[in-house]
CSV table of C-alpha atoms in Angstrom, one decimal:
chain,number,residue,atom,x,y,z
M,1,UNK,CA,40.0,136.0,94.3
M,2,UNK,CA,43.2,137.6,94.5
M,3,UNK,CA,45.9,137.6,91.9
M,4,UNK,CA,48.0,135.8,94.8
M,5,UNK,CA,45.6,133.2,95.0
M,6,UNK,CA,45.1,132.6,90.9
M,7,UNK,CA,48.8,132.3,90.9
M,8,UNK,CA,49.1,130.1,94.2
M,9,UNK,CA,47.0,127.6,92.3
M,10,UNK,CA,48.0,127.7,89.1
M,11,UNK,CA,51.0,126.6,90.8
M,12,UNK,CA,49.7,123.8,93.7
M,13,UNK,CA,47.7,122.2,90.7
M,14,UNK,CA,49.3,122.6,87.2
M,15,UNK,CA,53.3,122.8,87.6
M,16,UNK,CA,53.9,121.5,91.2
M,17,UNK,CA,52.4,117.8,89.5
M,18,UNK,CA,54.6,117.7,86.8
M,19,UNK,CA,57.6,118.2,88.4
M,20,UNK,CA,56.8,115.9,90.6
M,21,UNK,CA,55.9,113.7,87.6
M,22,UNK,CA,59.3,114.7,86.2
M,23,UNK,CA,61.4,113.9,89.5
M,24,UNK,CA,59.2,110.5,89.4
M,25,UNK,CA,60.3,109.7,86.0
M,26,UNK,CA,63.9,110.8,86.4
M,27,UNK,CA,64.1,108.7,89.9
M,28,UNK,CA,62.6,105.7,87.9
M,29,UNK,CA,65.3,106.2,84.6
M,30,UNK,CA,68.0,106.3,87.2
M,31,UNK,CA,66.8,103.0,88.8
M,32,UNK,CA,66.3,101.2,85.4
M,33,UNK,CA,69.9,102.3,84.5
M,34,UNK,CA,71.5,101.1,87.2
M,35,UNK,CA,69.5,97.7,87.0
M,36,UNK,CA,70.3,96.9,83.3
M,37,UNK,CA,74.0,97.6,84.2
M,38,UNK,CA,73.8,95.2,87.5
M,39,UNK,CA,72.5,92.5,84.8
M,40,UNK,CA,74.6,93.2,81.7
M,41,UNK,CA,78.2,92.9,83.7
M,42,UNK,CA,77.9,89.8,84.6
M,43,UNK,CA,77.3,88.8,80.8
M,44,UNK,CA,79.4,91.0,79.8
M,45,UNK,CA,82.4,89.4,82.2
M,46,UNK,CA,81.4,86.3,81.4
M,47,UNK,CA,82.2,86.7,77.5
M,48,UNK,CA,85.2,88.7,78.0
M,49,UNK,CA,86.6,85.7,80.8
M,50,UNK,CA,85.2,83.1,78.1
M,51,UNK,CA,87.5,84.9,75.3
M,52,UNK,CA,90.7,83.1,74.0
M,53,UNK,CA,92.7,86.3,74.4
M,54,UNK,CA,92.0,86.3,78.3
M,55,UNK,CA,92.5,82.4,79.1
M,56,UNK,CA,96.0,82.8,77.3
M,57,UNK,CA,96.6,85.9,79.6
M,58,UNK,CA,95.8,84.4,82.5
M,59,UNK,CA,97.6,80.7,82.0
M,60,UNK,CA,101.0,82.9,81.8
M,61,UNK,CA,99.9,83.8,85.6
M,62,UNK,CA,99.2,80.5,86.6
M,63,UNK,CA,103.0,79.2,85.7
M,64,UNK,CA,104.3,82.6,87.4
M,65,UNK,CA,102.3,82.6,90.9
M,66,UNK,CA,103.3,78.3,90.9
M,67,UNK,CA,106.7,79.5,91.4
M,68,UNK,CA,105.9,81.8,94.5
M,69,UNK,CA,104.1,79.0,96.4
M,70,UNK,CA,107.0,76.5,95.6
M,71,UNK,CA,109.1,79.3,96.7
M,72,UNK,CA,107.5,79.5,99.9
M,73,UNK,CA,106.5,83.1,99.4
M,74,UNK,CA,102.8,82.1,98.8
M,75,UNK,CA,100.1,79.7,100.4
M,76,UNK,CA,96.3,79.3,100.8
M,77,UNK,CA,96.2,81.9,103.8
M,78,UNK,CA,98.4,84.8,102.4
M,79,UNK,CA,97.1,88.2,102.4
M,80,UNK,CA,97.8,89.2,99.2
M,81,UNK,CA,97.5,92.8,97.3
M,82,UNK,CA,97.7,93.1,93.2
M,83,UNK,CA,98.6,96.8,92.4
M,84,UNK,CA,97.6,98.1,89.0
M,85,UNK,CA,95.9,94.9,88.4
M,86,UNK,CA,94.0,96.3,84.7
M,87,UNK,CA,91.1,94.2,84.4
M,88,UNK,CA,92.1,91.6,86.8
M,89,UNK,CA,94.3,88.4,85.6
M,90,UNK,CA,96.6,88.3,88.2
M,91,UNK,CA,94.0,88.6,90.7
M,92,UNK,CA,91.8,85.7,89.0
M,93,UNK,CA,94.7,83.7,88.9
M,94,UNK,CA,95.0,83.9,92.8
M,95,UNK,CA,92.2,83.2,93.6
M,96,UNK,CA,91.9,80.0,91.0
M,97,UNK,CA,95.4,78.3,93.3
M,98,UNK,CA,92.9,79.1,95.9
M,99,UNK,CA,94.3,81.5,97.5
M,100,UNK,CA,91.7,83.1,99.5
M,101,UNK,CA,92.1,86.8,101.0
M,102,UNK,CA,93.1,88.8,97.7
M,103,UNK,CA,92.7,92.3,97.1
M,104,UNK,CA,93.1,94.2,93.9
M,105,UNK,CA,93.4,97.4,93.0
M,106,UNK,CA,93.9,99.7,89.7
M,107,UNK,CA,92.9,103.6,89.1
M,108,UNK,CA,89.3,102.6,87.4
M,109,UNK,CA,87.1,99.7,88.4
M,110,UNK,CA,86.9,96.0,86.9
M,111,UNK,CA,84.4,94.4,89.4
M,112,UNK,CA,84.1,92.1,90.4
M,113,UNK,CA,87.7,91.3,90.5
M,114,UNK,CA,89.2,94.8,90.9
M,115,UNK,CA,88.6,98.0,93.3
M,116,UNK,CA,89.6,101.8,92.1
M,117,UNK,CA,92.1,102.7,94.2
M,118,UNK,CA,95.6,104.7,93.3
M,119,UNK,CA,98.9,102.6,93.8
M,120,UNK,CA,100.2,105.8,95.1
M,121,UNK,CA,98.4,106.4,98.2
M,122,UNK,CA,96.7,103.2,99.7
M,123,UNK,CA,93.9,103.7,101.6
M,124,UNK,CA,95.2,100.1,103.2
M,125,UNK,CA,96.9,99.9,107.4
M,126,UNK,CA,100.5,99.2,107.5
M,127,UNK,CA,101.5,95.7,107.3
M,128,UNK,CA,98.2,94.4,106.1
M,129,UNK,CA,98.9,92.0,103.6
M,130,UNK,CA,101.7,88.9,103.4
M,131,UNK,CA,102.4,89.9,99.7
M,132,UNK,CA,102.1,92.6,97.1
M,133,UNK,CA,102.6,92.3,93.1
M,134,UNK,CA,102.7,94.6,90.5
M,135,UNK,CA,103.3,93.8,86.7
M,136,UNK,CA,103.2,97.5,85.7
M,137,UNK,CA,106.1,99.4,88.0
M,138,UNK,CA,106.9,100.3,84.4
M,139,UNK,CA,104.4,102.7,83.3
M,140,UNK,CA,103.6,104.2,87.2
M,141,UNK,CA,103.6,107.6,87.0
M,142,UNK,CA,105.8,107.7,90.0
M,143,UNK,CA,107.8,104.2,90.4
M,144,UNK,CA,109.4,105.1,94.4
M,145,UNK,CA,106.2,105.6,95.6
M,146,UNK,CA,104.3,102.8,94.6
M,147,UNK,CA,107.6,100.9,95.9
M,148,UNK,CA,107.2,103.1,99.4
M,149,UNK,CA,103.1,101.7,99.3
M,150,UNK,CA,104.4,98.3,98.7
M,151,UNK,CA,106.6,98.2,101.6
M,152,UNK,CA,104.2,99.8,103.9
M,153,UNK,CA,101.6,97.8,103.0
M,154,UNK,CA,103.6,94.6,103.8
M,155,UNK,CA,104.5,93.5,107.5
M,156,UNK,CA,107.9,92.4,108.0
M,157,UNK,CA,108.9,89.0,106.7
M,158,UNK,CA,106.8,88.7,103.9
M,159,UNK,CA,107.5,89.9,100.0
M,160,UNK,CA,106.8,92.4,97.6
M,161,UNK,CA,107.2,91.3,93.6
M,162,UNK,CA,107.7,93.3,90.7
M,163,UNK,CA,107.7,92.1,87.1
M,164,UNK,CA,109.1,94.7,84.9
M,165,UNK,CA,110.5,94.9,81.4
M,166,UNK,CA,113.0,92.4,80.6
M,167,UNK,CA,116.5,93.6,82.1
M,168,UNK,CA,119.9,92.2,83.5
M,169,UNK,CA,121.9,92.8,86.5
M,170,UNK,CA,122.5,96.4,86.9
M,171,UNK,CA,118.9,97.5,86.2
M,172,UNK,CA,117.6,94.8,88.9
M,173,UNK,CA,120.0,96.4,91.1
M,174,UNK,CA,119.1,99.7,90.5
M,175,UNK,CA,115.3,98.5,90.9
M,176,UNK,CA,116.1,96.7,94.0
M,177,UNK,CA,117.4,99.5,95.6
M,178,UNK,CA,114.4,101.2,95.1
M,179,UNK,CA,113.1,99.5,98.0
M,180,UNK,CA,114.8,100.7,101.2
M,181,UNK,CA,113.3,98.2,103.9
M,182,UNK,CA,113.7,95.1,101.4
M,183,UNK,CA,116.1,92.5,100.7
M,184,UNK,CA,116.6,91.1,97.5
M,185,UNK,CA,115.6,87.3,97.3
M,186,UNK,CA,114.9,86.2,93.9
M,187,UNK,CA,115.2,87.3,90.2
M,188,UNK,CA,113.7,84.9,87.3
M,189,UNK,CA,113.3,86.2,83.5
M,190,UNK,CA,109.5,85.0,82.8
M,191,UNK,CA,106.5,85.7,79.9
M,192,UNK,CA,103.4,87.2,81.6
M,193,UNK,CA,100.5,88.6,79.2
M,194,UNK,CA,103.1,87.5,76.0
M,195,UNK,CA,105.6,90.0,77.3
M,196,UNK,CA,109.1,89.1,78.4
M,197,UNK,CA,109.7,89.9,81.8
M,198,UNK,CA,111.9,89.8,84.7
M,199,UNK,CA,110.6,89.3,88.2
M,200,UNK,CA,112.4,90.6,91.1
M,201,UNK,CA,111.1,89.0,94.6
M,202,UNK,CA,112.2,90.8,97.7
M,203,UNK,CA,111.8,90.2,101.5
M,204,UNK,CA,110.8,93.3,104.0
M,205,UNK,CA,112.9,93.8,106.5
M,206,UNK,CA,112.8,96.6,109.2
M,207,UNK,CA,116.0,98.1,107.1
M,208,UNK,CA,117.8,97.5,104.7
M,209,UNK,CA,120.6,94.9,104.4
């Protein structure tokens, strides 16, 4: 027997098994992984949706999204997209005044109630949604072109709303004009998430008016 042979079985019967046996045990680590977080999340969401500091959070939202719906701007059958949504109140709070198409988006995943996506470059058609909200305009890295994303994102007719840092006429104005194919509609000092805020709710329009 050759030294070609020695080593050719050495090979098909002592190292080729354990790898295989490694790859085996790897594959099977991987799988376990993945199947304890599949079980944990929804324990885990269910304790952090249980928690005082998240009903209080999300009964500020149910007061503010009321308002839209006696405003006209929101129904059951809106469309309606929450940019840099965190861990998903606003989106919650939709869906519990049973609204029922809502999409939600931030930069990392919350599932089950929000998709990684990044406000600055939708991946969404024009015009696909009735409605788009934002609470944090305020810390987007760049504010125009989540407004731009907004707008696109919106057909004609239907509303964008931002809730930014409490502010009076001339910074609403100067927000407002931030969005070039809107009109401005209405403007309300609320408290979202124990912060003081002021909404600003604007129609799309094919242009400015």
């Amino acid at each position: 027997m050759t030294n070609h042979h020695v080593i050719f079985l050495f090979l098909k019967f002592f190292i080729l098994p354990k790898i295989i046996d490694f790859k085996t045990k790897c594959k099977s680590i991987s799988n376990i992984k993945k199947l304890t977080k599949s079980i944990s999340l929804p324990k885990k969401n269910a304790r952090l949706w249980s928690s005082k500091a998240w009903t209080s959070r999300l009964s500020s939202f149910s007061f503010y999204f009321l308002r839209f719906r006696n405003l006209g701007s929101l129904c059951n059958h809106t469309k309606a997209l929450c940019l840099s949504a965190a861990a998903g109140h606003a989106p919650m709070e939709m869906a519990q005044i049973e609204l029922y198409d809502i999409t939600a988006v931030e930069l990392v995943d919350s599932l089950p109630l929000v998709r990684r996506a990044d406000p600055h470059n939708l991946h969404f058609f024009d015009g696909a949604f009735d409605f788009a909200f934002t609470a944090h305009l305020d810390d987007a890295l760049f504010p125009w072109r989540v407004v731009e994303e907004m707008e696109r994102t919106v057909r004609r007719g239907r509303f964008c709303v931002v809730a930014v840092d409490e502010c009076g006429g001339d910074d609403v104005r100067e927000i407002a004009r931030l969005f070039l194919k809107s009109k401005l509609v209405d403007v309300a000092n609320v408290t979202l998430e124990g912060s003081k805020k002021t909404s600003i709710l604007l129609k799309v329009q094919d242009f400015k008016t």
